[in-house]
mmCIF file of C-alpha atoms and ligand atoms in Angstrom:
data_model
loop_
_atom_site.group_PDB
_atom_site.id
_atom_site.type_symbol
_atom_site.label_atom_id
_atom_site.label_comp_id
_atom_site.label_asym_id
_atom_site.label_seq_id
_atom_site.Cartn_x
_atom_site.Cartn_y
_atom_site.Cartn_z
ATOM 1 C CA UNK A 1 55.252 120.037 -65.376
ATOM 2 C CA UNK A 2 53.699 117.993 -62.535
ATOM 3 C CA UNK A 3 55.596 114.921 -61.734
ATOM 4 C CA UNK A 4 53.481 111.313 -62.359
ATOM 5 C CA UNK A 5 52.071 110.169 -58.919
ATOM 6 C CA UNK A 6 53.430 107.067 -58.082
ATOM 7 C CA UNK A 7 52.205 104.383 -54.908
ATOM 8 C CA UNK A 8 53.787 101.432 -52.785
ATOM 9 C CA UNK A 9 52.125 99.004 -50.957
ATOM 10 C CA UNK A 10 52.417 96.060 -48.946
ATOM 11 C CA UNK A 11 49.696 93.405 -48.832
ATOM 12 C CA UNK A 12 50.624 89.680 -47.562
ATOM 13 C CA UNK A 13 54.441 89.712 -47.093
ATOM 14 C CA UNK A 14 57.752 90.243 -44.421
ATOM 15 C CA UNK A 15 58.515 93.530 -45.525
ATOM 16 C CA UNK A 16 61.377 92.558 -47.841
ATOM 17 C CA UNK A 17 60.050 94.120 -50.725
ATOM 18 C CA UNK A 18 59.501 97.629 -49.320
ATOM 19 C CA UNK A 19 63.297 97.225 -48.084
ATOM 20 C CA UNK A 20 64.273 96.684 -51.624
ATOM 21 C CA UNK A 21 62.933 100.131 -52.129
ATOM 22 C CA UNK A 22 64.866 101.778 -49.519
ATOM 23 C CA UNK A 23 67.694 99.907 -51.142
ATOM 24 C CA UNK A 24 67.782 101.865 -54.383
ATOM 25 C CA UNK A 25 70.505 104.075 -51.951
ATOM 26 C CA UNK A 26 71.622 107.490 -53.075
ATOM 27 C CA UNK A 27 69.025 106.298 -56.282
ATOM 28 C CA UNK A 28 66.400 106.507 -54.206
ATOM 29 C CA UNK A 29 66.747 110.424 -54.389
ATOM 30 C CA UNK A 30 66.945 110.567 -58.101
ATOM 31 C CA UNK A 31 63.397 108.735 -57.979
ATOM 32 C CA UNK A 32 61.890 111.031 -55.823
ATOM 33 C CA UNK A 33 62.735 113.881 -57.817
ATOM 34 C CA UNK A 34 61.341 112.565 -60.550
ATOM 35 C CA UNK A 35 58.091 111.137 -59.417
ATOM 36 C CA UNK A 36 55.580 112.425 -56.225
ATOM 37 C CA UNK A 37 55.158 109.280 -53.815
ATOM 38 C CA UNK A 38 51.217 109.787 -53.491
ATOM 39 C CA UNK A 39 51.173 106.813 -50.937
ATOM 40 C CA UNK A 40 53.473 104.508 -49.407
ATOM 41 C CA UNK A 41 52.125 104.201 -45.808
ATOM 42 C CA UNK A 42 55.214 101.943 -44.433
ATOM 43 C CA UNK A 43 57.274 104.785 -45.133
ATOM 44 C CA UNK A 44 55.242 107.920 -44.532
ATOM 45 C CA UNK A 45 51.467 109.152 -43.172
ATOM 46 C CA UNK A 46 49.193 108.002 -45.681
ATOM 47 C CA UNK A 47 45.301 107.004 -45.070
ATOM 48 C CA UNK A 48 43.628 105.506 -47.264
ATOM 49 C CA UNK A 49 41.543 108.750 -47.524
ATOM 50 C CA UNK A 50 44.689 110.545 -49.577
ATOM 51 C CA UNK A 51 43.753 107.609 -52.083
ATOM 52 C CA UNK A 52 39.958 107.216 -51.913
ATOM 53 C CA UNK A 53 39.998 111.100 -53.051
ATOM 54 C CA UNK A 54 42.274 110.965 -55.639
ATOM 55 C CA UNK A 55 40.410 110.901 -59.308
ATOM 56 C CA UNK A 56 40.629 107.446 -61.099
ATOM 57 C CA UNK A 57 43.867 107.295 -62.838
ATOM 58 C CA UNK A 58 45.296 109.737 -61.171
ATOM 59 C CA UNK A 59 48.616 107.572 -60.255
ATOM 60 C CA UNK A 60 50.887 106.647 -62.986
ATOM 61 C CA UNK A 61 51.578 103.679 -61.130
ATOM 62 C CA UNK A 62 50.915 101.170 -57.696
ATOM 63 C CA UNK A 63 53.920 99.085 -56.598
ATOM 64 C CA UNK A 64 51.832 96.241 -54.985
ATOM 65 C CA UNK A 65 54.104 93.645 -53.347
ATOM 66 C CA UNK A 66 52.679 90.757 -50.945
ATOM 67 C CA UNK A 67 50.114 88.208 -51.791
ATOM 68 C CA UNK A 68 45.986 88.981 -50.832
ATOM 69 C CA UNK A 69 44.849 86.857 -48.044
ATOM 70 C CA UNK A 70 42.701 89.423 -46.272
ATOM 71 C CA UNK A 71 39.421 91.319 -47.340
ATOM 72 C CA UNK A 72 41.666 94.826 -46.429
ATOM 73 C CA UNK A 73 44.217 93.492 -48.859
ATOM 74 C CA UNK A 74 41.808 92.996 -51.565
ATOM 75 C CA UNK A 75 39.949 96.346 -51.183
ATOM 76 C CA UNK A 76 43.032 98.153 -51.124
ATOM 77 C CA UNK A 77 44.638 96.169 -54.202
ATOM 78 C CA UNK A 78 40.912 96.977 -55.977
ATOM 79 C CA UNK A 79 41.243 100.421 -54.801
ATOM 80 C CA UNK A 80 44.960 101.377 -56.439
ATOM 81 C CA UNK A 81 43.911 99.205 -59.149
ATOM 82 C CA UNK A 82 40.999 101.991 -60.182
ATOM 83 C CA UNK A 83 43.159 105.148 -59.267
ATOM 84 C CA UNK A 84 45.809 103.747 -61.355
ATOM 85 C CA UNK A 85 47.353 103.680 -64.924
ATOM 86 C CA UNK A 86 49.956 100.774 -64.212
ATOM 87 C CA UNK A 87 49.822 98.249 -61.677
ATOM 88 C CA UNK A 88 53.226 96.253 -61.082
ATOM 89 C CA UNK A 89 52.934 93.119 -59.202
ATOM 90 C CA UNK A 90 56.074 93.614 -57.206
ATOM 91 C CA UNK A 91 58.103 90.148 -55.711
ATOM 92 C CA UNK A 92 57.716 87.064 -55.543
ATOM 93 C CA UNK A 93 54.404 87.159 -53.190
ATOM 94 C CA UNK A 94 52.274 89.729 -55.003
ATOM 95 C CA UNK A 95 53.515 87.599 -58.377
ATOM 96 C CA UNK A 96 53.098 83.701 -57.311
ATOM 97 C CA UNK A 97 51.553 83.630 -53.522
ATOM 98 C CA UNK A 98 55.171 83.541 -52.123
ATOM 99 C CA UNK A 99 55.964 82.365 -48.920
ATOM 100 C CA UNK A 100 52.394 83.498 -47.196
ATOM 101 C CA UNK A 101 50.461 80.892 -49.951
ATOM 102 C CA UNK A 102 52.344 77.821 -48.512
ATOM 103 C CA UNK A 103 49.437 78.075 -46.167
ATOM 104 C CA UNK A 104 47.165 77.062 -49.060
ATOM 105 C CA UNK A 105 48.031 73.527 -47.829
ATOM 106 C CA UNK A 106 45.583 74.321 -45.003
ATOM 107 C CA UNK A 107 42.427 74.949 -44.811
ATOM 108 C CA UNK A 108 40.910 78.547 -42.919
ATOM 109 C CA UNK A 109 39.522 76.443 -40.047
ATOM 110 C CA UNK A 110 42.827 74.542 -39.570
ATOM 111 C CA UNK A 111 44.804 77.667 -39.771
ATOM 112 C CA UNK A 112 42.487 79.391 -37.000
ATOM 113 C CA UNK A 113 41.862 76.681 -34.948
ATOM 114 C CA UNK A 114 45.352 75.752 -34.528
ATOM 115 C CA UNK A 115 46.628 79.787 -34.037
ATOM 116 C CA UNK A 116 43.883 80.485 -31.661
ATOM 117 C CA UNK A 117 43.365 77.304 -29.676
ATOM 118 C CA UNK A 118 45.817 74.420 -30.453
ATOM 119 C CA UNK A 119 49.151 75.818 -30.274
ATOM 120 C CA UNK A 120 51.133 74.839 -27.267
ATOM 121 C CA UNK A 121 51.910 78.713 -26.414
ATOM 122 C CA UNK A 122 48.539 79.260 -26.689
ATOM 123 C CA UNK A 123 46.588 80.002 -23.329
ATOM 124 C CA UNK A 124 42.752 80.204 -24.649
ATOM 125 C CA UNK A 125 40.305 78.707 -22.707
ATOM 126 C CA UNK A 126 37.026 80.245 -23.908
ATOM 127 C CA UNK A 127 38.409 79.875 -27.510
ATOM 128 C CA UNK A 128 37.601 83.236 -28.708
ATOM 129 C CA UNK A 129 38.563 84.009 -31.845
ATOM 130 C CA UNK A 130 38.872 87.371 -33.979
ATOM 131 C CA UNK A 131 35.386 88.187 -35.585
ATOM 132 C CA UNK A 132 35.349 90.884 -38.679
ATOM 133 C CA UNK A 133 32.855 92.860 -36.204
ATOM 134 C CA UNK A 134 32.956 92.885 -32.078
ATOM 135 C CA UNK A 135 31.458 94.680 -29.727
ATOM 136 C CA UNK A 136 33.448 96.490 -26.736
ATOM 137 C CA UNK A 137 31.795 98.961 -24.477
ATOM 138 C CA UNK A 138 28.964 99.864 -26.775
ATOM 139 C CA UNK A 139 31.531 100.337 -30.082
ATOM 140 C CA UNK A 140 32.180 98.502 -33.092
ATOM 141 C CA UNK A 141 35.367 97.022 -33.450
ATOM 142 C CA UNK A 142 36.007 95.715 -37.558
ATOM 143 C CA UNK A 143 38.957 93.182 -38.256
ATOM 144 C CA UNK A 144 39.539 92.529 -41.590
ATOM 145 C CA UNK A 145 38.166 89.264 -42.995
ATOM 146 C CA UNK A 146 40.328 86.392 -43.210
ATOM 147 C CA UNK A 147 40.337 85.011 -46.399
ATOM 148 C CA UNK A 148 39.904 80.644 -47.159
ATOM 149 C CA UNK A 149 43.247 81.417 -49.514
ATOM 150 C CA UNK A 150 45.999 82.955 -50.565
ATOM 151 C CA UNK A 151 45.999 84.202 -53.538
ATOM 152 C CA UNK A 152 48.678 86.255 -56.218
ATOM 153 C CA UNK A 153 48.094 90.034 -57.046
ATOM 154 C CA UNK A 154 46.600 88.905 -60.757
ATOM 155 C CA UNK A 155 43.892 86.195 -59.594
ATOM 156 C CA UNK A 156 41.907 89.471 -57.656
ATOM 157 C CA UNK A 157 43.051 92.751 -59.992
ATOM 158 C CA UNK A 158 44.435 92.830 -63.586
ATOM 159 C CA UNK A 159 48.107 93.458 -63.503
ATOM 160 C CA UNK A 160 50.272 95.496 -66.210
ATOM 161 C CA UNK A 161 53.940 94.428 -64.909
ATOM 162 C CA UNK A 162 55.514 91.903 -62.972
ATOM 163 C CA UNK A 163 58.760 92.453 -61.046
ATOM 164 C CA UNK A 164 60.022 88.924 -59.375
ATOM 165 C CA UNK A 165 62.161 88.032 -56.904
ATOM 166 C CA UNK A 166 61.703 87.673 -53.001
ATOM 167 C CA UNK A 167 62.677 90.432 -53.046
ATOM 168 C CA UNK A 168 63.377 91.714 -56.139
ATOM 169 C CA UNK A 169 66.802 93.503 -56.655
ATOM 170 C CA UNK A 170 67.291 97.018 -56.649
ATOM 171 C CA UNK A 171 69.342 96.287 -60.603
ATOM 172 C CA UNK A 172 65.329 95.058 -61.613
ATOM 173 C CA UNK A 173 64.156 98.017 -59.016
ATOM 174 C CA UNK A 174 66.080 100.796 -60.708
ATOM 175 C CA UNK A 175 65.238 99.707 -64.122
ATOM 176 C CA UNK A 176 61.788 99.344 -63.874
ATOM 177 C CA UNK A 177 61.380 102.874 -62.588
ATOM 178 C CA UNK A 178 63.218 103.817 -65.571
ATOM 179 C CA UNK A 179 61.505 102.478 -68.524
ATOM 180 C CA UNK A 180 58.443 103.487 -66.329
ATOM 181 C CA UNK A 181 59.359 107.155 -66.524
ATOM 182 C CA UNK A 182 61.039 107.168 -69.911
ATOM 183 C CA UNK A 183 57.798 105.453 -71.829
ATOM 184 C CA UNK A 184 59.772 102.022 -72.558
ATOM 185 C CA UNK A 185 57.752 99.246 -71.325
ATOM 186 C CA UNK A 186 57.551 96.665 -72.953
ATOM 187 C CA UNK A 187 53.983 95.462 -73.892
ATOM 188 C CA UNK A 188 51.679 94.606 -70.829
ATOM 189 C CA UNK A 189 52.081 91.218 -69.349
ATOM 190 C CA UNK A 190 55.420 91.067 -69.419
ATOM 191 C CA UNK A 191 58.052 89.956 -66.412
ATOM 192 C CA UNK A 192 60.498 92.337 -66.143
ATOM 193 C CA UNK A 193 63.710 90.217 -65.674
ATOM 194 C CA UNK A 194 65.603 88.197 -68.382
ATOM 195 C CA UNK A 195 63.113 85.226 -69.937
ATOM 196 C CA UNK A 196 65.690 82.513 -69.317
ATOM 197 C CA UNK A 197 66.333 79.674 -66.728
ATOM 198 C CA UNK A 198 69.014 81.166 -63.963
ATOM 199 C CA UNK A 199 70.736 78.189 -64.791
ATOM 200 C CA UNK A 200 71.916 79.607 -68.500
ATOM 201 C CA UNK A 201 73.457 82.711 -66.360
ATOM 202 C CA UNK A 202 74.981 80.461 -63.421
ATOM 203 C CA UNK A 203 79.203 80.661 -63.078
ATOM 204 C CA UNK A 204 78.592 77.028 -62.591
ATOM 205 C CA UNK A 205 76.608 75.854 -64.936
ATOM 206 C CA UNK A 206 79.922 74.429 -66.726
ATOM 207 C CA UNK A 207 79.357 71.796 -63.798
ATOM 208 C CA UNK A 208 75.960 70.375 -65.028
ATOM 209 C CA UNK A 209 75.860 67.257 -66.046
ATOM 210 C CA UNK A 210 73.205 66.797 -68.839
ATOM 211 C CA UNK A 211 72.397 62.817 -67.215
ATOM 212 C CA UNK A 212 72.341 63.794 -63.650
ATOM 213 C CA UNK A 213 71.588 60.224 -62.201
ATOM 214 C CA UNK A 214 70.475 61.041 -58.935
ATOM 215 C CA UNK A 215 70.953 58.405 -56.021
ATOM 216 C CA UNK A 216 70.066 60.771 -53.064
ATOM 217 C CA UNK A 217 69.268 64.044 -52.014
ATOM 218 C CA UNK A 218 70.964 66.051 -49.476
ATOM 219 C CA UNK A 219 69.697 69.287 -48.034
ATOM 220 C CA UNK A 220 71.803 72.347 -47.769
ATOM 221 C CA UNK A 221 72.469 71.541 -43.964
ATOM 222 C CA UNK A 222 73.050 68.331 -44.230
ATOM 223 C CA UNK A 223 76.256 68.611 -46.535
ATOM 224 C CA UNK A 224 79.206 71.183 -47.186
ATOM 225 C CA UNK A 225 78.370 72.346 -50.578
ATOM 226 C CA UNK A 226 81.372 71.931 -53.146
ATOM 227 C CA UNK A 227 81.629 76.145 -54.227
ATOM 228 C CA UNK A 228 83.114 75.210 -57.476
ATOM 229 C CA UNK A 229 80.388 72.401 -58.731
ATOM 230 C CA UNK A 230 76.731 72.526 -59.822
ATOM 231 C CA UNK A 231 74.547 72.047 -56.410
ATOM 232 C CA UNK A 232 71.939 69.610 -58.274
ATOM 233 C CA UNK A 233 75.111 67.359 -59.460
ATOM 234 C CA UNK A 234 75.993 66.985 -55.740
ATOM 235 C CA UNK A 235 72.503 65.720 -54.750
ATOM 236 C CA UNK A 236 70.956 69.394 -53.452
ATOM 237 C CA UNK A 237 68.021 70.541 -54.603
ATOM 238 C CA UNK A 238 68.614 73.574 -56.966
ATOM 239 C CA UNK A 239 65.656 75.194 -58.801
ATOM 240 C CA UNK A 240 68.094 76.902 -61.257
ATOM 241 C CA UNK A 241 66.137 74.562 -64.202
ATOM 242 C CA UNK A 242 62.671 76.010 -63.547
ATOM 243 C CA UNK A 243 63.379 79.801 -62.528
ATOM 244 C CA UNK A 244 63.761 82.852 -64.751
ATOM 245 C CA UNK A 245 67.406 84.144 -64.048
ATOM 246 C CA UNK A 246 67.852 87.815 -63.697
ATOM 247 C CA UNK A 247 68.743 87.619 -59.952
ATOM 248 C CA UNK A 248 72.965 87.573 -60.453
ATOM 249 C CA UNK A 249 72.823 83.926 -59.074
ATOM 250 C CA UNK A 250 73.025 85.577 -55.389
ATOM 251 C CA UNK A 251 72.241 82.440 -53.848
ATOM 252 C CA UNK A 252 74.637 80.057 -55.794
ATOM 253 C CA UNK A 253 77.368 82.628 -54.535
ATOM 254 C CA UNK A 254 76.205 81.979 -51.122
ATOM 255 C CA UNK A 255 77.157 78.470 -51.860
ATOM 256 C CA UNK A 256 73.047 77.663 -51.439
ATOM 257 C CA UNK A 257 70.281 76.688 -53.792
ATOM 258 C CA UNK A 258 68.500 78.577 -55.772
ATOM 259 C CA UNK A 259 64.837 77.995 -54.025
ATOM 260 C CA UNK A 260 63.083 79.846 -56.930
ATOM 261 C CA UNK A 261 62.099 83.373 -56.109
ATOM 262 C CA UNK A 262 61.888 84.556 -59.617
ATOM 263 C CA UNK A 263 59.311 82.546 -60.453
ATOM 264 C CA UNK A 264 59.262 80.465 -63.911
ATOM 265 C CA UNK A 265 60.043 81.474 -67.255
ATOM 266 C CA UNK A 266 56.819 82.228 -69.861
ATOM 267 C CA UNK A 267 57.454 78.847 -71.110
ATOM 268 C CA UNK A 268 56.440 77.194 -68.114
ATOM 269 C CA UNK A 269 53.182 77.101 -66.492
ATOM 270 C CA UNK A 270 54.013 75.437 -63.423
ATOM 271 C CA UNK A 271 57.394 75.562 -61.739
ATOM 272 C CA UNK A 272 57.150 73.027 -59.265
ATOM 273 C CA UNK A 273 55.961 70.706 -61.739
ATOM 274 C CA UNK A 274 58.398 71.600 -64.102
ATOM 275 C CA UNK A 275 61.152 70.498 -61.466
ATOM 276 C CA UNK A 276 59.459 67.501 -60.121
ATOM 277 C CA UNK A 277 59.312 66.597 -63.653
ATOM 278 C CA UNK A 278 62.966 66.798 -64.182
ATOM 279 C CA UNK A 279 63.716 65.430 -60.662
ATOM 280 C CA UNK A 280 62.046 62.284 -61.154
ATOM 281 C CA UNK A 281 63.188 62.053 -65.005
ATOM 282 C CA UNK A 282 67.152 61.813 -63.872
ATOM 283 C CA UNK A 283 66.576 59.334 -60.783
ATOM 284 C CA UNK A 284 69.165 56.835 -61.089
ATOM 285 C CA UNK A 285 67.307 53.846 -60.463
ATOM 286 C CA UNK A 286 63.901 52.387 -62.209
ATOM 287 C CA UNK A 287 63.219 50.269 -58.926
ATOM 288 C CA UNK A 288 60.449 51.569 -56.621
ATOM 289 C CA UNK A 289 61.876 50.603 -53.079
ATOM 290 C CA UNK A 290 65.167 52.527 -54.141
ATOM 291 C CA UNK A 291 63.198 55.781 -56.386
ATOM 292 C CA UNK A 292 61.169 55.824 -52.796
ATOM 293 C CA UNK A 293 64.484 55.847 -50.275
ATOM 294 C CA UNK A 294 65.953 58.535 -52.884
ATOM 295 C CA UNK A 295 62.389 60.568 -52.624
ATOM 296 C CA UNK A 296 62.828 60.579 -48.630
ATOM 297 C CA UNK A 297 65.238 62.801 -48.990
ATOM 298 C CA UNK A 298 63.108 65.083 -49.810
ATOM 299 C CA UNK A 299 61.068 65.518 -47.098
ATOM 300 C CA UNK A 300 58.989 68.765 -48.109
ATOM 301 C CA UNK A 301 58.108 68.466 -51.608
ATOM 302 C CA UNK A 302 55.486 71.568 -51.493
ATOM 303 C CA UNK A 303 57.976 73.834 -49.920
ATOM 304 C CA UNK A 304 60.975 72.905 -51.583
ATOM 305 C CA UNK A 305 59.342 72.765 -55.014
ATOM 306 C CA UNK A 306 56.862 75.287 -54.292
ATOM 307 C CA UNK A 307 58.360 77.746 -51.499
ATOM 308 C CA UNK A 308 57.032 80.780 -53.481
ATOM 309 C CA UNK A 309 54.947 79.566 -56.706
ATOM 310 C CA UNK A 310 51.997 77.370 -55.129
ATOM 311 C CA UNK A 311 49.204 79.675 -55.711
ATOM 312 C CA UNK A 312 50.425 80.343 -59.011
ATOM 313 C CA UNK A 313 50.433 76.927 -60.153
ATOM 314 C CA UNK A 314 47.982 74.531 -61.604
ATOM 315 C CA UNK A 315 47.154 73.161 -58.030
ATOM 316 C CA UNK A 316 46.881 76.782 -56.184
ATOM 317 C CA UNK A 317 45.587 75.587 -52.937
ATOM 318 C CA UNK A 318 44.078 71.893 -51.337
ATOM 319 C CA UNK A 319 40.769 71.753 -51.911
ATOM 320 C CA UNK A 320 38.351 71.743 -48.976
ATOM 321 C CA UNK A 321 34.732 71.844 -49.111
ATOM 322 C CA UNK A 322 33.997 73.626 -46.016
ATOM 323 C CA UNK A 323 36.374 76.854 -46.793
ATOM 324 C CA UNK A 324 35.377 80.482 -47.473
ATOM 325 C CA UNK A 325 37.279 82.144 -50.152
HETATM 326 S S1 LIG B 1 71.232 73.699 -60.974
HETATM 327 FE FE1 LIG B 1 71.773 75.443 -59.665
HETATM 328 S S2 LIG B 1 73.987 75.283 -59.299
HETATM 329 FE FE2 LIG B 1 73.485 73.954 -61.047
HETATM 330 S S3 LIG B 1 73.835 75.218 -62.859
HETATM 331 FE FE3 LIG B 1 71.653 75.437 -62.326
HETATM 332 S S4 LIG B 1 71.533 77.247 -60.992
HETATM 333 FE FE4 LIG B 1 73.711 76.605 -61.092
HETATM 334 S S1 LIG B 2 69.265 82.193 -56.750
HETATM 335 FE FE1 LIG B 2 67.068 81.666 -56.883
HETATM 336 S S2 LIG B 2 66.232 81.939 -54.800
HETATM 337 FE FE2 LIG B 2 68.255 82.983 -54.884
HETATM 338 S S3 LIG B 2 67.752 85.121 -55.412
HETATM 339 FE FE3 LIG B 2 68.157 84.034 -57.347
HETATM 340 S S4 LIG B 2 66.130 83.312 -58.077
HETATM 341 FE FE4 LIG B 2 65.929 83.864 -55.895
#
């Protein structure tokens, strides 16, 4: 019996996610035998080509990780999305935006102009930039167009399954695969890690105050973390409250805060809203001079509250007029 075709690929991300993959181990092999990779060009030599001629449905599945910023990235997220039965958003940037949509706080031309002419290690005189077609010795050269946004996996194809995490673990990895190959997914839509806030699943949840009065905020470097007590009842910013669990705590047993990879639960639409919300509901004081000298220290409210979900949320990107998309 021919084994179901399977692909991996990487749009807007570090790599992380792919490593994930390779992180399955010794159950790397038992995937393999079970499944024919049909494409997974970070790994092995795949074109495009080996996918272009394959009939429409032919894969069982596309393991898409990384967010789609480029016009290459959306063609080839369009292109497993027809050859495929299931499409699996995988991590945190193919779910949310992730890391790469915390540029959505810029516009394209700000992005460019600083990259190709205004850094300081930037030695650029006639201010060329990249064009989607060149010329060079009588041949077109094509770059792939750079998009006005970032945007998650299901804003440019439908997506069956999500798999969160930045990266994801090889626990939600290896499971996934499974219910894949052994017909029990759940129904389509669903997030394939526990539907509760990390914090219900943290060994120091004991720790949490319910009235968590706060009179500053420190960040991680600026303090030595108590290992025994809640981080967000010693004044660090912990997403724990707004992010689905399912992740073993890692970072709470690193002594750090959770920064919310996983993304929120279903019941919330907007995790950095839902943590500003709660943030600014336990400040100790009601005065503004001292809610403002508490606020300063948090310097970075879109990437502390939003490090991986801005995309996704209700605000996705700033607006500005002049920006393809
Ligand atoms: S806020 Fe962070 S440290 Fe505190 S219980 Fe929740 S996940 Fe654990
Ligand atoms: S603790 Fe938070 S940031 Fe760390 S792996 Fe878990 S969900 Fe991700």
């Amino acid at each position: 019996m021919p084994r179901p075709k399977v692909a991996f690929y990487w749009c807007a991300s570090c790599g992380g996610c792919e490593e994930t993959v390779v992180d399955l181990a010794e159950d790397i092999l038992g995937v393999v035998e079970k499944v024919e990779i049909a494409f997974w060009p970070v790994a092995l030599d795949f074109k495009k080509a080996d996918v272009e001629r394959l009939p429409d449905g032919a894969l069982a599945a596309s393991f898409i990780n990384g967010a789609i910023r480029t016009g290459e990235q959306e063609e080839m997220a369009r292109l497993l999305r027809r050859k495929s039965l299931l499409v699996f958003a995988y991590g945190a940037c193919a779910q949310l935006g992730g890391i790469p949509a915390l540029a959505n706080q810029y516009s394209r031309e700000e992005i460019l102009s600083f990259v190709y002419e205004e850094a300081p290690t930037v030695d650029n005189p006639s201010r060329t930039r990249p064009a989607v077609v060149s010329r060079d010795n009588g041949v077109d050269l094509h770059l792939p167009a750079f998009h006005g946004q970032v945007r998650p996996l299901c804003q440019v194809i439908d997506v069956d399954y999500t798999i969160p995490g930045c990266p994801p673990t090889p626990n939600l990895t290896r499971e996934a695969v499974a219910a894949l190959l052994e017909g029990r997914l759940p129904p389509k839509g669903t997030v394939l890690a526990p539907d509760t806030a990390l914090c219900e699943s943290c060994p120091r949840k004991d720790s949490k105050p319910s009235d968590l009065s706060f009179t500053r905020f420190r960040r991680p470097h600026q303090v030595l973390a108590d290992s025994a007590l809640c981080l967000l009842a010693q004044g660090i910013v912990c997403m724990g409250p707004a992010t689905r669990g399912g992740c073993g705590a890692q970072c709470i047993a690193g002594n750090m805060p959770c920064t919310g990879c996983f993304g929120p639960t279903s019941r919330v639409r907007d995790q950095g809203a839902k943590m500003l919300s709660s943030l600014c509901a336990n400040l100790a004081s009601r005065e503004v001079e001292e809610i403002d000298a508490v606020l300063d220290g948090l310097p970075d409210p879109v990437g502390t509250l939003y490090r991986y979900g801005l995309a996704g949320g209700l605000l996705r990107r700033r607006i500005d007029t002049s920006a393809n998309t």
